[in-house]
PDB file of C-alpha atoms (C1' of nucleotides) in Angstrom:
ATOM      1  CA  MET A 202     -81.895  99.890-188.293  1.00  0.00           C
ATOM      2  CA  ILE A 203     -83.384  99.434-184.843  1.00  0.00           C
ATOM      3  CA  GLY A 204     -85.905 102.045-183.818  1.00  0.00           C
ATOM      4  CA  GLN A 205     -87.135 104.562-186.255  1.00  0.00           C
ATOM      5  CA  ARG A 206     -84.430 107.181-186.346  1.00  0.00           C
ATOM      6  CA  VAL A 207     -81.099 107.141-188.056  1.00  0.00           C
ATOM      7  CA  THR A 208     -78.639 108.941-185.849  1.00  0.00           C
ATOM      8  CA  ARG A 209     -74.944 109.678-186.128  1.00  0.00           C
ATOM      9  CA  GLN A 210     -74.311 107.332-183.197  1.00  0.00           C
ATOM     10  CA  ARG A 211     -76.149 104.348-184.652  1.00  0.00           C
ATOM     11  CA  THR A 212     -74.570 104.812-188.030  1.00  0.00           C
ATOM     12  CA  ALA A 213     -71.112 104.928-186.460  1.00  0.00           C
ATOM     13  CA  ILE A 214     -71.704 101.808-184.364  1.00  0.00           C
ATOM     14  CA  GLY A 215     -73.057  99.938-187.379  1.00  0.00           C
ATOM     15  CA  ALA A 216     -70.110 100.991-189.529  1.00  0.00           C
ATOM     16  CA  LEU A 217     -67.616  99.945-186.875  1.00  0.00           C
ATOM     17  CA  LEU A 218     -69.210  96.534-186.498  1.00  0.00           C
ATOM     18  CA  ASP A 219     -69.123  96.042-190.256  1.00  0.00           C
ATOM     19  CA  GLY A 220     -65.373  96.470-190.268  1.00  0.00           C
ATOM     20  CA  LEU A 221     -64.847  94.220-187.279  1.00  0.00           C
ATOM     21  CA  GLY A 222     -64.745  90.460-187.656  1.00  0.00           C
ATOM     22  CA  ASP A 223     -64.403  89.462-184.049  1.00  0.00           C
ATOM     23  CA  PHE A 224     -66.335  89.567-180.846  1.00  0.00           C
ATOM     24  CA  ARG A 225     -65.792  92.739-178.878  1.00  0.00           C
ATOM     25  CA  SER A 226     -67.161  93.945-175.587  1.00  0.00           C
ATOM     26  CA  ALA A 227     -69.319  97.063-175.376  1.00  0.00           C
ATOM     27  CA  GLN A 228     -66.461  98.819-173.623  1.00  0.00           C
ATOM     28  CA  GLN A 229     -64.003  97.934-176.385  1.00  0.00           C
ATOM     29  CA  ILE A 230     -66.452  99.154-178.999  1.00  0.00           C
ATOM     30  CA  HIS A 231     -66.851 102.374-177.070  1.00  0.00           C
ATOM     31  CA  THR A 232     -63.055 102.836-177.009  1.00  0.00           C
ATOM     32  CA  LEU A 233     -62.696 102.005-180.707  1.00  0.00           C
ATOM     33  CA  LEU A 234     -65.346 104.600-181.545  1.00  0.00           C
ATOM     34  CA  ALA A 235     -63.509 107.193-179.474  1.00  0.00           C
ATOM     35  CA  GLU A 236     -60.295 106.407-181.355  1.00  0.00           C
ATOM     36  CA  ARG A 237     -62.120 107.069-184.586  1.00  0.00           C
ATOM     37  CA  GLY A 238     -63.155 110.432-183.223  1.00  0.00           C
ATOM     38  CA  GLU A 239     -66.722 109.337-182.561  1.00  0.00           C
ATOM     39  CA  ASP A 240     -67.594 110.669-179.148  1.00  0.00           C
ATOM     40  CA  ILE A 241     -70.518 108.480-178.163  1.00  0.00           C
ATOM     41  CA  GLY A 242     -71.777 107.896-174.651  1.00  0.00           C
ATOM     42  CA  LEU A 243     -71.197 104.498-173.134  1.00  0.00           C
ATOM     43  CA  ALA A 244     -74.878 104.188-172.297  1.00  0.00           C
ATOM     44  CA  THR A 245     -75.747 104.730-175.935  1.00  0.00           C
ATOM     45  CA  VAL A 246     -73.302 102.029-176.993  1.00  0.00           C
ATOM     46  CA  TYR A 247     -74.892  99.590-174.557  1.00  0.00           C
ATOM     47  CA  ARG A 248     -78.394 100.562-175.580  1.00  0.00           C
ATOM     48  CA  THR A 249     -77.684 100.283-179.264  1.00  0.00           C
ATOM     49  CA  LEU A 250     -75.846  96.977-179.020  1.00  0.00           C
ATOM     50  CA  GLY A 251     -78.584  95.551-176.837  1.00  0.00           C
ATOM     51  CA  ALA A 252     -81.266  96.638-179.288  1.00  0.00           C
ATOM     52  CA  MET A 253     -79.294  95.276-182.240  1.00  0.00           C
ATOM     53  CA  ALA A 254     -78.867  91.965-180.453  1.00  0.00           C
ATOM     54  CA  THR A 255     -82.595  91.784-179.726  1.00  0.00           C
ATOM     55  CA  ALA A 256     -83.353  92.589-183.353  1.00  0.00           C
ATOM     56  CA  GLY A 257     -80.989  89.810-184.421  1.00  0.00           C
ATOM     57  CA  GLU A 258     -78.678  92.208-186.212  1.00  0.00           C
ATOM     58  CA  VAL A 259     -75.705  91.226-184.122  1.00  0.00           C
ATOM     59  CA  ASP A 260     -74.786  88.088-182.242  1.00  0.00           C
ATOM     60  CA  SER A 261     -73.976  88.343-178.581  1.00  0.00           C
ATOM     61  CA  LEU A 262     -72.520  85.957-176.084  1.00  0.00           C
ATOM     62  CA  ARG A 263     -71.212  86.009-172.585  1.00  0.00           C
ATOM     63  CA  THR A 264     -67.690  85.117-171.586  1.00  0.00           C
ATOM     64  CA  GLY A 265     -66.888  83.029-168.549  1.00  0.00           C
ATOM     65  CA  THR A 266     -66.261  86.233-166.637  1.00  0.00           C
ATOM     66  CA  GLY A 267     -69.743  87.597-167.298  1.00  0.00           C
ATOM     67  CA  GLU A 268     -68.866  90.089-169.972  1.00  0.00           C
ATOM     68  CA  SER A 269     -71.115  90.473-173.012  1.00  0.00           C
ATOM     69  CA  LEU A 270     -69.453  90.341-176.405  1.00  0.00           C
ATOM     70  CA  PHE A 271     -70.973  91.511-179.672  1.00  0.00           C
ATOM     71  CA  ARG A 272     -70.271  90.800-183.299  1.00  0.00           C
ATOM     72  CA  ARG A 273     -71.981  91.290-186.619  1.00  0.00           C
ATOM     73  CA  CYS A 274     -72.320  87.831-188.077  1.00  0.00           C
ATOM     74  CA  ALA A 275     -72.073  86.743-191.657  1.00  0.00           C
ATOM     75  CA  ARG A 276     -75.126  84.584-191.310  1.00  0.00           C
ATOM     76  CA  PRO A 277     -77.189  86.326-188.688  1.00  0.00           C
ATOM     77  CA  SER A 278     -80.393  84.434-189.213  1.00  0.00           C
ATOM     78  CA  THR A 279     -79.098  80.912-189.627  1.00  0.00           C
ATOM     79  CA  HIS A 280     -78.295  79.086-186.450  1.00  0.00           C
ATOM     80  CA  HIS A 281     -74.588  78.755-185.791  1.00  0.00           C
ATOM     81  CA  HIS A 282     -72.074  78.732-182.980  1.00  0.00           C
ATOM     82  CA  HIS A 283     -68.716  80.367-182.327  1.00  0.00           C
ATOM     83  CA  LEU A 284     -65.203  79.435-181.493  1.00  0.00           C
ATOM     84  CA  VAL A 285     -63.773  82.457-179.732  1.00  0.00           C
ATOM     85  CA  CYS A 286     -60.206  83.132-178.657  1.00  0.00           C
ATOM     86  CA  ARG A 287     -60.289  83.932-174.988  1.00  0.00           C
ATOM     87  CA  SER A 288     -57.421  86.383-175.162  1.00  0.00           C
ATOM     88  CA  CYS A 289     -57.892  88.329-178.406  1.00  0.00           C
ATOM     89  CA  GLY A 290     -61.527  87.665-179.280  1.00  0.00           C
ATOM     90  CA  ARG A 291     -60.727  86.235-182.698  1.00  0.00           C
ATOM     91  CA  THR A 292     -63.828  84.408-183.845  1.00  0.00           C
ATOM     92  CA  VAL A 293     -64.646  81.561-186.160  1.00  0.00           C
ATOM     93  CA  GLU A 294     -68.194  80.562-186.938  1.00  0.00           C
ATOM     94  CA  VAL A 295     -68.683  76.860-186.552  1.00  0.00           C
ATOM     95  CA  GLN A 296     -71.448  74.600-187.623  1.00  0.00           C
ATOM     96  CA  GLY A 297     -72.499  72.920-184.407  1.00  0.00           C
ATOM     97  CA  PRO A 298     -74.398  69.683-184.187  1.00  0.00           C
ATOM     98  CA  ASN A 299     -78.053  69.965-184.971  1.00  0.00           C
ATOM     99  CA  LEU A 300     -79.541  70.338-181.524  1.00  0.00           C
ATOM    100  CA  GLU A 301     -83.062  71.249-182.592  1.00  0.00           C
ATOM    101  CA  SER A 302     -84.406  67.723-182.404  1.00  0.00           C
ATOM    102  CA  LEU A 303     -82.545  67.059-179.168  1.00  0.00           C
ATOM    103  CA  VAL A 304     -84.011  70.230-177.676  1.00  0.00           C
ATOM    104  CA  ARG A 305     -87.501  69.205-178.715  1.00  0.00           C
ATOM    105  CA  SER A 306     -87.179  65.745-177.250  1.00  0.00           C
ATOM    106  CA  ILE A 307     -85.712  66.783-173.902  1.00  0.00           C
ATOM    107  CA  ALA A 308     -88.284  69.571-173.623  1.00  0.00           C
ATOM    108  CA  ALA A 309     -91.104  67.107-174.220  1.00  0.00           C
ATOM    109  CA  GLU A 310     -89.629  64.471-171.940  1.00  0.00           C
ATOM    110  CA  HIS A 311     -89.383  66.810-168.937  1.00  0.00           C
ATOM    111  CA  GLY A 312     -92.376  69.033-169.624  1.00  0.00           C
ATOM    112  CA  PHE A 313     -90.354  72.168-170.269  1.00  0.00           C
ATOM    113  CA  THR A 314     -91.407  74.865-172.710  1.00  0.00           C
ATOM    114  CA  ASP A 315     -89.556  77.740-174.408  1.00  0.00           C
ATOM    115  CA  VAL A 316     -86.325  75.818-174.267  1.00  0.00           C
ATOM    116  CA  GLU A 317     -83.303  77.678-175.550  1.00  0.00           C
ATOM    117  CA  HIS A 318     -79.748  76.501-175.595  1.00  0.00           C
ATOM    118  CA  THR A 319     -76.343  78.076-175.498  1.00  0.00           C
ATOM    119  CA  LEU A 320     -73.351  76.405-177.067  1.00  0.00           C
ATOM    120  CA  GLU A 321     -70.088  78.265-177.423  1.00  0.00           C
ATOM    121  CA  PHE A 322     -66.493  77.231-177.713  1.00  0.00           C
ATOM    122  CA  PHE A 323     -63.638  79.130-176.100  1.00  0.00           C
ATOM    123  CA  GLY A 324     -59.996  78.453-176.810  1.00  0.00           C
ATOM    124  CA  THR A 325     -56.652  80.037-177.523  1.00  0.00           C
ATOM    125  CA  CYS A 326     -55.894  80.907-181.124  1.00  0.00           C
ATOM    126  CA  GLN A 327     -52.598  80.135-182.799  1.00  0.00           C
ATOM    127  CA  SER A 328     -51.110  83.627-182.677  1.00  0.00           C
ATOM    128  CA  CYS A 329     -52.047  84.132-179.016  1.00  0.00           C
ATOM    129  CA  ALA A 330     -50.594  80.724-178.161  1.00  0.00           C
ATOM    130  CA  SER A 331     -47.290  81.478-179.882  1.00  0.00           C
ATOM    131  CA  ALA A 332     -47.148  84.993-178.400  1.00  0.00           C
ATOM    132  CA  ARG A 333     -46.869  83.426-174.964  1.00  0.00           C
TER     133      ARG A 333
ATOM    134  CA  MET B 276     -63.829  68.694-148.360  1.00  0.00           C
ATOM    135  CA  ILE B 277     -61.934  71.570-149.945  1.00  0.00           C
ATOM    136  CA  GLY B 278     -58.965  72.851-148.005  1.00  0.00           C
ATOM    137  CA  GLN B 279     -57.819  71.109-144.928  1.00  0.00           C
ATOM    138  CA  ARG B 280     -60.165  72.280-142.236  1.00  0.00           C
ATOM    139  CA  VAL B 281     -63.690  71.229-141.513  1.00  0.00           C
ATOM    140  CA  THR B 282     -65.560  74.270-140.327  1.00  0.00           C
ATOM    141  CA  ARG B 283     -69.135  74.891-139.278  1.00  0.00           C
ATOM    142  CA  GLN B 284     -69.608  77.053-142.362  1.00  0.00           C
ATOM    143  CA  ARG B 285     -68.409  74.480-144.872  1.00  0.00           C
ATOM    144  CA  THR B 286     -70.372  71.716-143.255  1.00  0.00           C
ATOM    145  CA  ALA B 287     -73.522  73.842-143.369  1.00  0.00           C
ATOM    146  CA  ILE B 288     -73.057  74.750-147.031  1.00  0.00           C
ATOM    147  CA  GLY B 289     -72.361  71.139-147.948  1.00  0.00           C
ATOM    148  CA  ALA B 290     -75.417  69.941-146.048  1.00  0.00           C
ATOM    149  CA  LEU B 291     -77.625  72.547-147.686  1.00  0.00           C
ATOM    150  CA  LEU B 292     -76.432  71.590-151.154  1.00  0.00           C
ATOM    151  CA  ASP B 293     -77.089  67.934-150.412  1.00  0.00           C
ATOM    152  CA  GLY B 294     -80.708  68.695-149.698  1.00  0.00           C
ATOM    153  CA  LEU B 295     -81.109  70.895-152.723  1.00  0.00           C
ATOM    154  CA  GLY B 296     -81.683  69.395-156.137  1.00  0.00           C
ATOM    155  CA  ASP B 297     -81.664  72.543-158.166  1.00  0.00           C
ATOM    156  CA  PHE B 298     -79.339  75.277-159.265  1.00  0.00           C
ATOM    157  CA  ARG B 299     -79.182  78.192-156.862  1.00  0.00           C
ATOM    158  CA  SER B 300     -77.208  81.389-156.882  1.00  0.00           C
ATOM    159  CA  ALA B 301     -74.667  82.161-154.180  1.00  0.00           C
ATOM    160  CA  GLN B 302     -77.014  84.837-152.877  1.00  0.00           C
ATOM    161  CA  GLN B 303     -79.934  82.405-152.661  1.00  0.00           C
ATOM    162  CA  ILE B 304     -77.762  79.901-150.844  1.00  0.00           C
ATOM    163  CA  HIS B 305     -76.710  82.627-148.436  1.00  0.00           C
ATOM    164  CA  THR B 306     -80.352  83.458-147.759  1.00  0.00           C
ATOM    165  CA  LEU B 307     -81.337  79.809-147.341  1.00  0.00           C
ATOM    166  CA  LEU B 308     -78.543  79.349-144.819  1.00  0.00           C
ATOM    167  CA  ALA B 309     -79.729  82.390-142.889  1.00  0.00           C
ATOM    168  CA  GLU B 310     -83.255  80.935-142.809  1.00  0.00           C
ATOM    169  CA  ARG B 311     -81.823  77.783-141.277  1.00  0.00           C
ATOM    170  CA  GLY B 312     -80.197  79.900-138.614  1.00  0.00           C
ATOM    171  CA  GLU B 313     -76.732  79.582-140.111  1.00  0.00           C
ATOM    172  CA  ASP B 314     -75.246  83.026-139.990  1.00  0.00           C
ATOM    173  CA  ILE B 315     -72.515  82.782-142.605  1.00  0.00           C
ATOM    174  CA  GLY B 316     -70.852  85.693-144.367  1.00  0.00           C
ATOM    175  CA  LEU B 317     -71.628  86.198-148.023  1.00  0.00           C
ATOM    176  CA  ALA B 318     -67.929  86.256-148.864  1.00  0.00           C
ATOM    177  CA  THR B 319     -67.530  82.865-147.246  1.00  0.00           C
ATOM    178  CA  VAL B 320     -70.408  81.470-149.278  1.00  0.00           C
ATOM    179  CA  TYR B 321     -68.808  82.752-152.484  1.00  0.00           C
ATOM    180  CA  ARG B 322     -65.377  81.481-151.492  1.00  0.00           C
ATOM    181  CA  THR B 323     -66.635  78.064-150.522  1.00  0.00           C
ATOM    182  CA  LEU B 324     -68.804  77.610-153.599  1.00  0.00           C
ATOM    183  CA  GLY B 325     -65.966  78.764-155.840  1.00  0.00           C
ATOM    184  CA  ALA B 326     -63.566  76.331-154.222  1.00  0.00           C
ATOM    185  CA  MET B 327     -66.077  73.506-154.443  1.00  0.00           C
ATOM    186  CA  ALA B 328     -66.661  74.249-158.110  1.00  0.00           C
ATOM    187  CA  THR B 329     -62.914  74.248-158.788  1.00  0.00           C
ATOM    188  CA  ALA B 330     -62.575  70.977-156.939  1.00  0.00           C
ATOM    189  CA  GLY B 331     -65.383  69.520-159.053  1.00  0.00           C
ATOM    190  CA  GLU B 332     -67.597  68.952-156.035  1.00  0.00           C
ATOM    191  CA  VAL B 333     -70.360  71.125-157.411  1.00  0.00           C
ATOM    192  CA  ASP B 334     -71.425  72.084-160.901  1.00  0.00           C
ATOM    193  CA  SER B 335     -71.684  75.728-161.770  1.00  0.00           C
ATOM    194  CA  LEU B 336     -73.116  77.584-164.713  1.00  0.00           C
ATOM    195  CA  ARG B 337     -73.935  81.091-165.697  1.00  0.00           C
ATOM    196  CA  THR B 338     -77.397  82.366-166.501  1.00  0.00           C
ATOM    197  CA  GLY B 339     -78.074  84.724-169.366  1.00  0.00           C
ATOM    198  CA  THR B 340     -77.994  87.579-166.873  1.00  0.00           C
ATOM    199  CA  GLY B 341     -74.473  86.791-165.745  1.00  0.00           C
ATOM    200  CA  GLU B 342     -75.313  85.175-162.449  1.00  0.00           C
ATOM    201  CA  SER B 343     -73.457  82.054-161.318  1.00  0.00           C
ATOM    202  CA  LEU B 344     -75.569  79.132-160.218  1.00  0.00           C
ATOM    203  CA  PHE B 345     -74.387  76.167-158.185  1.00  0.00           C
ATOM    204  CA  ARG B 346     -75.636  72.654-157.644  1.00  0.00           C
ATOM    205  CA  ARG B 347     -74.345  69.410-156.269  1.00  0.00           C
ATOM    206  CA  CYS B 348     -74.621  66.950-159.113  1.00  0.00           C
ATOM    207  CA  ALA B 349     -75.435  63.290-159.008  1.00  0.00           C
ATOM    208  CA  ARG B 350     -72.637  62.512-161.420  1.00  0.00           C
ATOM    209  CA  PRO B 351     -70.087  65.201-160.763  1.00  0.00           C
ATOM    210  CA  SER B 352     -67.205  63.676-162.684  1.00  0.00           C
ATOM    211  CA  THR B 353     -68.972  62.447-165.795  1.00  0.00           C
ATOM    212  CA  HIS B 354     -69.634  65.028-168.441  1.00  0.00           C
ATOM    213  CA  HIS B 355     -73.240  66.094-168.656  1.00  0.00           C
ATOM    214  CA  HIS B 356     -75.415  69.120-169.305  1.00  0.00           C
ATOM    215  CA  HIS B 357     -78.432  70.712-167.658  1.00  0.00           C
ATOM    216  CA  LEU B 358     -81.917  71.763-168.465  1.00  0.00           C
ATOM    217  CA  VAL B 359     -82.700  74.556-166.031  1.00  0.00           C
ATOM    218  CA  CYS B 360     -85.993  76.323-165.382  1.00  0.00           C
ATOM    219  CA  ARG B 361     -85.336  80.005-165.775  1.00  0.00           C
ATOM    220  CA  SER B 362     -87.860  81.026-163.141  1.00  0.00           C
ATOM    221  CA  CYS B 363     -87.503  78.463-160.338  1.00  0.00           C
ATOM    222  CA  GLY B 364     -84.127  76.896-161.055  1.00  0.00           C
ATOM    223  CA  ARG B 365     -85.525  73.370-161.245  1.00  0.00           C
ATOM    224  CA  THR B 366     -82.870  71.251-162.913  1.00  0.00           C
ATOM    225  CA  VAL B 367     -82.718  68.080-164.935  1.00  0.00           C
ATOM    226  CA  GLU B 368     -79.448  66.502-165.971  1.00  0.00           C
ATOM    227  CA  VAL B 369     -79.414  65.689-169.635  1.00  0.00           C
ATOM    228  CA  GLN B 370     -77.109  63.595-171.689  1.00  0.00           C
ATOM    229  CA  GLY B 371     -75.913  65.977-174.368  1.00  0.00           C
ATOM    230  CA  PRO B 372     -74.480  64.949-177.691  1.00  0.00           C
ATOM    231  CA  ASN B 373     -70.908  63.808-177.545  1.00  0.00           C
ATOM    232  CA  LEU B 374     -69.032  66.949-178.454  1.00  0.00           C
ATOM    233  CA  GLU B 375     -65.541  65.731-177.658  1.00  0.00           C
ATOM    234  CA  SER B 376     -64.716  64.672-181.188  1.00  0.00           C
ATOM    235  CA  LEU B 377     -66.338  67.794-182.638  1.00  0.00           C
ATOM    236  CA  VAL B 378     -64.270  69.944-180.277  1.00  0.00           C
ATOM    237  CA  ARG B 379     -61.094  68.179-181.321  1.00  0.00           C
ATOM    238  CA  SER B 380     -61.798  68.570-185.005  1.00  0.00           C
ATOM    239  CA  ILE B 381     -62.750  72.256-184.925  1.00  0.00           C
ATOM    240  CA  ALA B 382     -59.762  72.992-182.687  1.00  0.00           C
ATOM    241  CA  ALA B 383     -57.426  71.299-185.156  1.00  0.00           C
ATOM    242  CA  GLU B 384     -59.089  72.889-188.167  1.00  0.00           C
ATOM    243  CA  HIS B 385     -58.684  76.442-186.890  1.00  0.00           C
ATOM    244  CA  GLY B 386     -55.457  76.052-184.931  1.00  0.00           C
ATOM    245  CA  PHE B 387     -57.020  76.653-181.548  1.00  0.00           C
ATOM    246  CA  THR B 388     -55.796  75.007-178.365  1.00  0.00           C
ATOM    247  CA  ASP B 389     -57.331  74.508-174.903  1.00  0.00           C
ATOM    248  CA  VAL B 390     -60.807  74.527-176.375  1.00  0.00           C
ATOM    249  CA  GLU B 391     -63.623  74.287-173.854  1.00  0.00           C
ATOM    250  CA  HIS B 392     -67.305  74.364-174.537  1.00  0.00           C
ATOM    251  CA  THR B 393     -70.426  75.359-172.707  1.00  0.00           C
ATOM    252  CA  LEU B 394     -73.782  73.823-173.487  1.00  0.00           C
ATOM    253  CA  GLU B 395     -76.765  74.518-171.310  1.00  0.00           C
ATOM    254  CA  PHE B 396     -80.498  74.474-171.838  1.00  0.00           C
ATOM    255  CA  PHE B 397     -82.848  77.001-170.288  1.00  0.00           C
ATOM    256  CA  GLY B 398     -86.614  76.696-170.357  1.00  0.00           C
ATOM    257  CA  THR B 399     -89.769  77.030-168.309  1.00  0.00           C
ATOM    258  CA  CYS B 400     -90.819  74.009-166.280  1.00  0.00           C
ATOM    259  CA  GLN B 401     -94.364  72.709-166.165  1.00  0.00           C
ATOM    260  CA  SER B 402     -95.319  74.112-162.757  1.00  0.00           C
ATOM    261  CA  CYS B 403     -93.911  77.557-163.534  1.00  0.00           C
ATOM    262  CA  ALA B 404     -95.714  77.567-166.886  1.00  0.00           C
ATOM    263  CA  SER B 405     -99.058  76.688-165.305  1.00  0.00           C
ATOM    264  CA  ALA B 406     -98.527  79.153-162.452  1.00  0.00           C
ATOM    265  CA  ARG B 407     -98.590  81.935-164.994  1.00  0.00           C
TER     266      ARG B 407
ATOM    267  C1'  DT C 131     -90.171 126.025-189.742  1.00  0.00           C
ATOM    268  C1'  DT C 132     -92.319 123.892-186.145  1.00  0.00           C
ATOM    269  C1'  DG C 133     -93.569 120.406-182.788  1.00  0.00           C
ATOM    270  C1'  DC C 134     -92.958 116.317-180.595  1.00  0.00           C
ATOM    271  C1'  DA C 135     -91.462 111.935-179.526  1.00  0.00           C
ATOM    272  C1'  DA C 136     -87.264 109.268-179.987  1.00  0.00           C
ATOM    273  C1'  DA C 137     -82.672 109.247-178.854  1.00  0.00           C
ATOM    274  C1'  DT C 138     -78.605 110.860-176.429  1.00  0.00           C
ATOM    275  C1'  DG C 139     -75.239 111.736-172.562  1.00  0.00           C
ATOM    276  C1'  DA C 140     -73.556 112.400-167.903  1.00  0.00           C
ATOM    277  C1'  DG C 141     -73.469 110.534-163.970  1.00  0.00           C
ATOM    278  C1'  DA C 142     -75.744 108.051-160.350  1.00  0.00           C
ATOM    279  C1'  DA C 143     -77.305 103.555-159.237  1.00  0.00           C
ATOM    280  C1'  DC C 144     -77.297  98.730-159.284  1.00  0.00           C
ATOM    281  C1'  DT C 145     -75.821  93.803-159.312  1.00  0.00           C
ATOM    282  C1'  DA C 146     -72.839  90.315-158.720  1.00  0.00           C
ATOM    283  C1'  DC C 147     -68.784  89.414-157.130  1.00  0.00           C
ATOM    284  C1'  DT C 148     -63.913  89.903-155.027  1.00  0.00           C
ATOM    285  C1'  DC C 149     -60.520  91.769-152.012  1.00  0.00           C
ATOM    286  C1'  DT C 150     -58.429  93.385-147.595  1.00  0.00           C
ATOM    287  C1'  DC C 151     -57.453  92.954-143.150  1.00  0.00           C
ATOM    288  C1'  DT C 152     -58.255  91.659-138.536  1.00  0.00           C
ATOM    289  C1'  DA C 153     -60.319  88.197-135.548  1.00  0.00           C
ATOM    290  C1'  DT C 154     -61.485  83.493-134.870  1.00  0.00           C
ATOM    291  C1'  DA C 155     -60.986  78.711-134.582  1.00  0.00           C
ATOM    292  C1'  DG C 156     -59.302  73.816-136.460  1.00  0.00           C
ATOM    293  C1'  DC C 157     -56.229  70.603-135.354  1.00  0.00           C
ATOM    294  C1'  DG C 158     -51.658  68.430-134.699  1.00  0.00           C
ATOM    295  C1'  DA C 159     -48.099  68.434-131.191  1.00  0.00           C
ATOM    296  C1'  DC C 160     -47.080  68.161-126.596  1.00  0.00           C
TER     297       DC C 160
ATOM    298  C1'  DG D 130     -56.313  69.614-121.797  1.00  0.00           C
ATOM    299  C1'  DT D 131     -53.674  73.576-123.777  1.00  0.00           C
ATOM    300  C1'  DC D 132     -50.542  75.704-126.957  1.00  0.00           C
ATOM    301  C1'  DG D 133     -49.391  77.592-131.187  1.00  0.00           C
ATOM    302  C1'  DC D 134     -49.541  77.882-136.006  1.00  0.00           C
ATOM    303  C1'  DT D 135     -52.045  79.185-139.728  1.00  0.00           C
ATOM    304  C1'  DA D 136     -56.196  78.256-142.486  1.00  0.00           C
ATOM    305  C1'  DT D 137     -60.495  80.204-142.493  1.00  0.00           C
ATOM    306  C1'  DA D 138     -64.182  83.541-141.490  1.00  0.00           C
ATOM    307  C1'  DG D 139     -66.558  88.036-141.488  1.00  0.00           C
ATOM    308  C1'  DA D 140     -67.348  92.943-142.226  1.00  0.00           C
ATOM    309  C1'  DG D 141     -67.202  96.142-145.201  1.00  0.00           C
ATOM    310  C1'  DA D 142     -64.870  98.513-148.863  1.00  0.00           C
ATOM    311  C1'  DG D 143     -63.822  98.051-153.645  1.00  0.00           C
ATOM    312  C1'  DT D 144     -64.474  96.655-158.513  1.00  0.00           C
ATOM    313  C1'  DA D 145     -66.342  95.564-163.147  1.00  0.00           C
ATOM    314  C1'  DG D 146     -69.844  95.589-166.073  1.00  0.00           C
ATOM    315  C1'  DT D 147     -74.120  97.174-166.984  1.00  0.00           C
ATOM    316  C1'  DT D 148     -78.525  99.765-166.528  1.00  0.00           C
ATOM    317  C1'  DC D 149     -81.283 103.627-165.103  1.00  0.00           C
ATOM    318  C1'  DT D 150     -82.717 108.601-164.673  1.00  0.00           C
ATOM    319  C1'  DC D 151     -83.681 112.725-166.401  1.00  0.00           C
ATOM    320  C1'  DA D 152     -82.615 116.964-168.650  1.00  0.00           C
ATOM    321  C1'  DT D 153     -81.171 118.130-173.326  1.00  0.00           C
ATOM    322  C1'  DT D 154     -80.772 117.397-178.138  1.00  0.00           C
ATOM    323  C1'  DT D 155     -82.207 115.947-182.618  1.00  0.00           C
ATOM    324  C1'  DG D 156     -84.549 113.366-186.515  1.00  0.00           C
ATOM    325  C1'  DC D 157     -88.230 113.849-189.233  1.00  0.00           C
ATOM    326  C1'  DA D 158     -93.182 114.324-190.637  1.00  0.00           C
ATOM    327  C1'  DA D 159     -96.431 117.860-191.199  1.00  0.00           C
TER     328       DA D 159
END
DNA sequence: TTGCAAATGAGAACTACTCTCTATAGCGAC
DNA sequence: GTCGCTATAGAGAGTAGTTCTCATTTGCAA
């Protein structure tokens, strides 16, 4: 997993993420764990999710309101983007345009290095739209 | 400008943004105003920038750390993206790929509506790279 | 079984932002 | 010019989300 030790907390967080298809906030994950009877500190949830995101084991993104969302992705290593429902978090992986060459050319053109990009799509999914 | 009244505060914020090419946070703008002798409340800076962003008078984006940055753009109405230096905020407007048709097709494919997208580039500019 | 560093948890702290409420001040009418 | 209405401003409290601190616990190699 992340560090060197396998703990009850990390195992529980990993297991929860495996059974969860959609993006969830750290707070939601904390609540879901509590509902499963896993009493894990919020700080530990944040720490673990952060470490997993750094290790590339989960994908993370930020909503327009500044909240971080996490999700275990089917294809963690390959580059992809997400279409996320802004009300329920339902997530679809989408194959974005290939931006690698664009990134390289704009970086070179303007003398920038270490250029990263963020591309995410937010919308309202069918069931949330009809629920309204 | 935004609402109906022209106030000292709004004029000062507008003038500052005009002389500023790069993305700045609300807090930085507040500090810059104070350095110019404009004693304007932080809440007013936030309110004004928020209103300007809603009105399309300034562009806003969020950094990876969840901070909102603001900038008066050369082409406010036309759709464009930004390459932003993560240490000094230096900004270049870039012509991104045309995502409109992609957005429409993925929205239709997955039954999503009101789909928006965010695409920003963050890097290190030449002077910040050599300063290190 | 022991020792020790990694990991946890509770709660304080922090950051960025928003709200509340009273005072101030644009600006159209006179 | 001045009056009056009400949009706007400012101070400071409040909020949400996240991170830090530090004492305690625990995984795991020896």
